[in-house]
Amino acid sequence: MEEHKKKILILVGAIMIVIILLAIILGIVFKEDNENKPSTDPGNVENKNIISKEIEELKSDELFFALQNTINSYYNMLSNKKTDDLLNILDDDFKKEKKITSSNLYSIINSEYETVSFIAKSIYYNPNSSITYYFVNGYLTNLTMMEDDYQYYPNINFLIVVDEKTNYFCIKPLDNSINVSDYSKSYDIKEKKIINEYLLSSYTMSEKNKLSVYITEFLDLMVYDNNRAYNMLDETTKKKYRDRGDFENNLFDIYNNISTIIFGYSVKENNGEKVYSIVDDKQNKITIYEKNTMNYKIGY
């Protein structure tokens, strides 16, 4: 079984590496021209200071994946030890609190990464505000290709603050033990000057590609966190297995049977969910029940 897991890891890891590299190349271009900057505020904030403290869950696919890619670029800076960029992009209050300098940065923030993939799972924010605070929760995998090994961090939290007038942003690592939904509602949201000239770039993902990402994530989690993958199954699919142990024993067969390449799909709304009926290129029928971006159940 361990040998099967390693085979799955190598295959799925290769897929995720390609996705992350493409996302960084296509989605994150730091210091791009201001004329091409997107509006990250669905409320189209006017040219005046409005500080909203009301918190909602983010429901924009474009913004969701842009923020995810921004965090992946931050990890890319860490793994490549781009000290100047990191000192510029980190939140000023965080640097003061941790007394961060160029000489102690890597003793305070871990930079021992090789092939890093951060996957966002939920994001909360204050819409219709001149300064937007995005509270991001997700998980992290670090694949060590030479040793055929990996590290998995199931709960990683960040705060990204964006000035809606300039689109400049800063980033702050948060305590990984917090619940970001609760934390965001009690956070002291206030006016904040961001002058580092790092722009939050837009990222557009087609619906078809998003569904491929969902299937890839499910296959990936069968290795990194099969309990999480098991809990992503819809109730009908769960009944195919006696329990999580039986699901774990079938991981290799599941991986071989399901393809991340989508032949065709349709979508309908049902009780506030998007229900995607998918046929992969192996003619498997897959159903995805999406409540929100990256919040879904899968059936096959």
XYZ file of C-alpha atoms in Angstrom:
300
model
C 0.000 0.000 0.000
C 2.882 2.381 0.814
C 4.392 1.696 -2.613
C 1.036 2.508 -4.222
C 0.876 5.769 -2.268
C 4.317 6.754 -3.558
C 3.258 6.078 -7.152
C 0.149 8.168 -6.677
C 2.211 10.918 -5.034
C 4.648 11.167 -7.934
C 1.866 11.318 -10.534
C -0.383 13.722 -8.678
C 2.558 15.821 -7.541
C 3.667 16.282 -11.136
C 0.183 17.499 -12.073
C 0.090 19.956 -9.185
C 3.562 21.309 -10.047
C 2.393 22.118 -13.590
C -0.795 23.772 -12.299
C 1.058 25.923 -9.754
C 3.752 26.979 -12.234
C 1.134 27.927 -14.821
C -0.878 29.784 -12.210
C 2.134 31.809 -11.101
C 3.163 32.614 -14.684
C -0.353 33.501 -15.869
C -1.921 34.881 -12.735
C 0.697 36.751 -10.707
C 2.757 39.496 -12.281
C 4.176 41.709 -9.534
C 4.853 45.361 -10.270
C 2.782 45.330 -13.465
C 1.566 48.544 -15.042
C -1.107 50.365 -13.026
C -3.218 50.827 -16.147
C -3.866 47.064 -16.290
C -4.742 46.604 -12.626
C -8.112 44.947 -11.991
C -10.686 46.111 -9.509
C -10.700 43.599 -6.648
C -13.780 45.119 -5.045
C -17.137 43.748 -6.266
C -18.770 46.906 -4.904
C -16.675 49.210 -7.145
C -15.512 51.514 -4.339
C -15.459 55.157 -5.395
C -12.407 57.341 -5.057
C -12.914 58.069 -1.372
C -12.065 56.401 1.913
C -14.758 54.013 3.095
C -13.777 51.518 5.748
C -16.308 48.714 5.945
C -16.143 46.310 8.877
C -18.892 43.955 7.749
C -17.556 40.479 6.967
C -18.765 38.145 4.210
C -17.486 34.967 2.622
C -15.821 35.637 -0.724
C -17.827 34.224 -3.639
C -15.786 35.445 -6.608
C -13.822 32.685 -8.369
C -11.531 35.256 -9.984
C -10.571 36.909 -6.702
C -10.370 33.602 -4.859
C -7.773 32.140 -7.222
C -5.911 35.466 -7.514
C -5.431 35.494 -3.736
C -4.403 31.840 -3.736
C -1.815 32.535 -6.426
C -0.536 35.545 -4.476
C 0.181 33.298 -1.495
C 1.923 30.793 -3.767
C 4.116 33.607 -5.080
C 4.917 34.546 -1.483
C 6.069 30.955 -0.856
C 8.093 31.098 -4.053
C 9.875 34.164 -2.633
C 10.527 32.246 0.575
C 11.891 29.132 -1.103
C 14.159 31.283 -3.302
C 15.095 33.527 -0.346
C 14.182 36.785 -2.072
C 14.799 38.827 1.047
C 14.162 42.302 -0.352
C 10.875 41.272 -1.943
C 9.744 39.584 1.255
C 10.582 42.587 3.411
C 8.592 44.798 1.059
C 5.554 42.568 0.741
C 5.168 41.655 4.427
C 2.724 43.712 6.473
C 4.494 46.537 8.352
C 2.690 45.844 11.618
C 3.677 42.184 11.401
C 7.324 43.103 10.832
C 7.287 45.425 13.837
C 5.541 42.870 16.025
C 8.045 40.121 15.138
C 11.007 42.540 14.943
C 11.818 41.208 11.484
C 14.987 42.344 9.715
C 16.969 41.043 6.773
C 19.287 39.214 9.176
C 16.632 37.328 11.159
C 13.827 36.900 8.597
C 14.419 33.212 7.930
C 14.755 32.339 11.571
C 11.264 33.762 12.162
C 9.574 32.548 8.965
C 10.336 29.064 7.655
C 11.829 29.115 4.167
C 12.832 25.457 3.830
C 10.576 24.659 0.907
C 11.174 23.047 -2.473
C 8.005 22.529 -4.508
C 5.280 24.305 -2.571
C 1.569 24.315 -3.295
C -0.832 26.385 -1.187
C -4.500 25.562 -1.724
C -7.039 28.067 -0.386
C -10.257 26.579 1.002
C -12.172 29.563 2.416
C -11.782 33.349 2.310
C -13.610 36.026 4.308
C -13.433 39.757 3.581
C -14.989 43.197 4.153
C -16.651 44.178 0.843
C -17.295 47.728 -0.400
C -14.307 49.167 1.421
C -11.396 51.377 0.379
C -9.093 48.959 2.219
C -10.061 45.315 1.815
C -8.950 42.690 4.312
C -8.925 39.107 3.001
C -8.686 36.367 5.638
C -7.536 33.183 3.920
C -7.555 29.602 5.167
C -6.081 26.662 3.304
C -3.465 23.936 3.408
C 0.091 23.539 2.200
C 2.081 20.722 0.618
C 5.815 20.727 0.076
C 7.048 18.050 -2.297
C 10.696 16.974 -2.133
C 11.247 15.348 -5.505
C 14.784 14.088 -4.866
C 13.728 12.188 -1.745
C 10.297 11.155 -3.002
C 8.907 12.681 0.177
C 6.467 15.411 1.147
C 5.297 17.609 3.994
C 1.637 18.394 4.534
C 0.309 21.254 6.654
C -3.497 20.897 6.958
C -4.289 24.353 8.313
C -2.533 27.516 7.096
C -3.918 31.043 7.561
C -3.057 34.407 5.995
C -4.277 37.981 5.908
C -3.922 39.909 2.655
C -4.733 43.623 2.774
C -5.436 45.471 -0.495
C -5.670 49.212 -1.121
C -8.535 49.433 -3.629
C -7.355 52.768 -5.056
C -3.890 51.551 -6.025
C -4.351 47.754 -5.901
C -1.178 47.512 -3.804
C -1.247 44.776 -1.192
C 0.642 43.382 1.773
C 0.567 39.942 3.362
C 0.579 38.746 6.957
C 0.934 35.129 8.133
C -1.640 34.353 10.827
C -1.730 31.856 13.667
C -2.610 28.532 12.081
C -4.779 27.460 15.018
C -7.408 30.175 14.517
C -10.782 29.875 12.819
C -10.568 32.554 10.113
C -14.328 33.094 10.024
C -14.457 33.949 13.732
C -11.129 35.778 13.606
C -12.196 38.017 10.722
C -15.317 39.159 12.583
C -13.348 40.317 15.616
C -10.348 41.790 13.760
C -9.624 45.504 14.111
C -10.177 46.625 10.515
C -8.850 50.129 9.969
C -7.354 52.527 7.451
C -3.963 51.291 6.278
C -1.308 52.765 3.997
C 0.294 50.322 1.565
C 3.152 51.796 -0.430
C 5.189 48.771 -1.474
C 3.997 48.867 -5.120
C 3.240 45.146 -5.305
C 0.018 44.784 -7.270
C -2.620 42.134 -6.775
C -3.087 40.673 -10.238
C -6.254 39.211 -11.622
C -6.552 35.545 -12.493
C -9.215 34.120 -14.766
C -9.938 30.400 -14.689
C -12.479 28.807 -17.004
C -15.228 26.722 -15.451
C -13.844 23.617 -17.145
C -10.362 24.203 -15.746
C -11.832 24.820 -12.292
C -13.512 21.422 -12.399
C -10.189 19.825 -13.385
C -8.609 21.534 -10.392
C -11.338 20.109 -8.130
C -10.766 16.560 -9.379
C -6.988 16.984 -9.125
C -7.304 18.257 -5.565
C -9.422 15.252 -4.583
C -6.840 12.837 -6.045
C -4.037 14.785 -4.383
C -5.705 14.627 -0.971
C -6.070 10.850 -1.232
C -2.321 10.834 -0.584
C -1.804 13.849 1.665
C -4.935 13.553 3.779
C -7.191 10.620 2.853
C -9.515 11.445 5.750
C -10.130 14.865 4.186
C -10.607 13.240 0.784
C -13.073 10.725 2.270
C -15.106 13.558 3.807
C -15.295 15.239 0.382
C -17.337 12.317 -0.981
C -21.067 12.769 -1.405
C -23.268 10.460 0.659
C -24.042 8.101 -2.229
C -20.359 7.563 -3.038
C -19.453 7.110 0.633
C -21.815 4.122 0.749
C -19.584 2.329 -1.772
C -17.077 1.824 1.051
C -17.586 0.143 4.418
C -15.626 2.904 6.152
C -12.645 5.205 5.668
C -10.272 2.238 5.956
C -11.996 0.540 3.032
C -11.758 3.800 1.056
C -8.024 3.975 1.851
C -7.535 0.415 0.610
C -9.050 1.430 -2.739
C -7.001 4.609 -3.291
C -4.825 3.194 -6.048
C -7.816 1.862 -8.013
C -9.671 5.168 -7.604
C -6.685 7.093 -8.918
C -6.330 4.795 -11.932
C -10.035 4.996 -12.752
C -10.561 8.772 -12.543
C -9.103 11.226 -15.043
C -8.513 14.941 -14.482
C -9.166 15.574 -18.178
C -12.789 16.575 -18.761
C -14.502 15.408 -21.937
C -17.701 17.351 -21.258
C -19.892 18.736 -18.511
C -23.163 20.476 -17.715
C -24.249 22.570 -14.746
C -27.490 23.369 -12.950
C -28.520 25.181 -9.774
C -30.059 23.189 -6.935
C -30.883 24.683 -3.510
C -28.091 27.255 -3.677
C -25.527 24.756 -4.989
C -24.048 24.387 -8.440
C -24.302 20.764 -9.526
C -21.791 19.803 -12.220
C -22.358 16.602 -14.199
C -18.997 15.664 -15.682
C -17.762 13.032 -18.120
C -13.992 12.563 -18.032
C -11.908 11.318 -20.956
C -12.262 7.740 -19.645
C -16.057 8.131 -19.892
C -16.475 8.098 -16.104
C -19.461 10.031 -14.768
C -18.456 12.421 -11.965
C -20.726 14.786 -10.061
C -19.476 17.842 -8.173
C -21.747 19.717 -5.750
C -20.254 23.203 -5.297
C -21.412 25.413 -2.418
C -18.698 27.996 -3.043
C -15.263 28.233 -4.642
C -13.198 25.225 -3.437
C -16.068 24.131 -1.164
C -17.582 21.068 -2.789
C -18.495 17.381 -2.569
C -17.607 14.844 -5.233
C -19.375 11.712 -6.422
C -18.456 9.029 -8.934
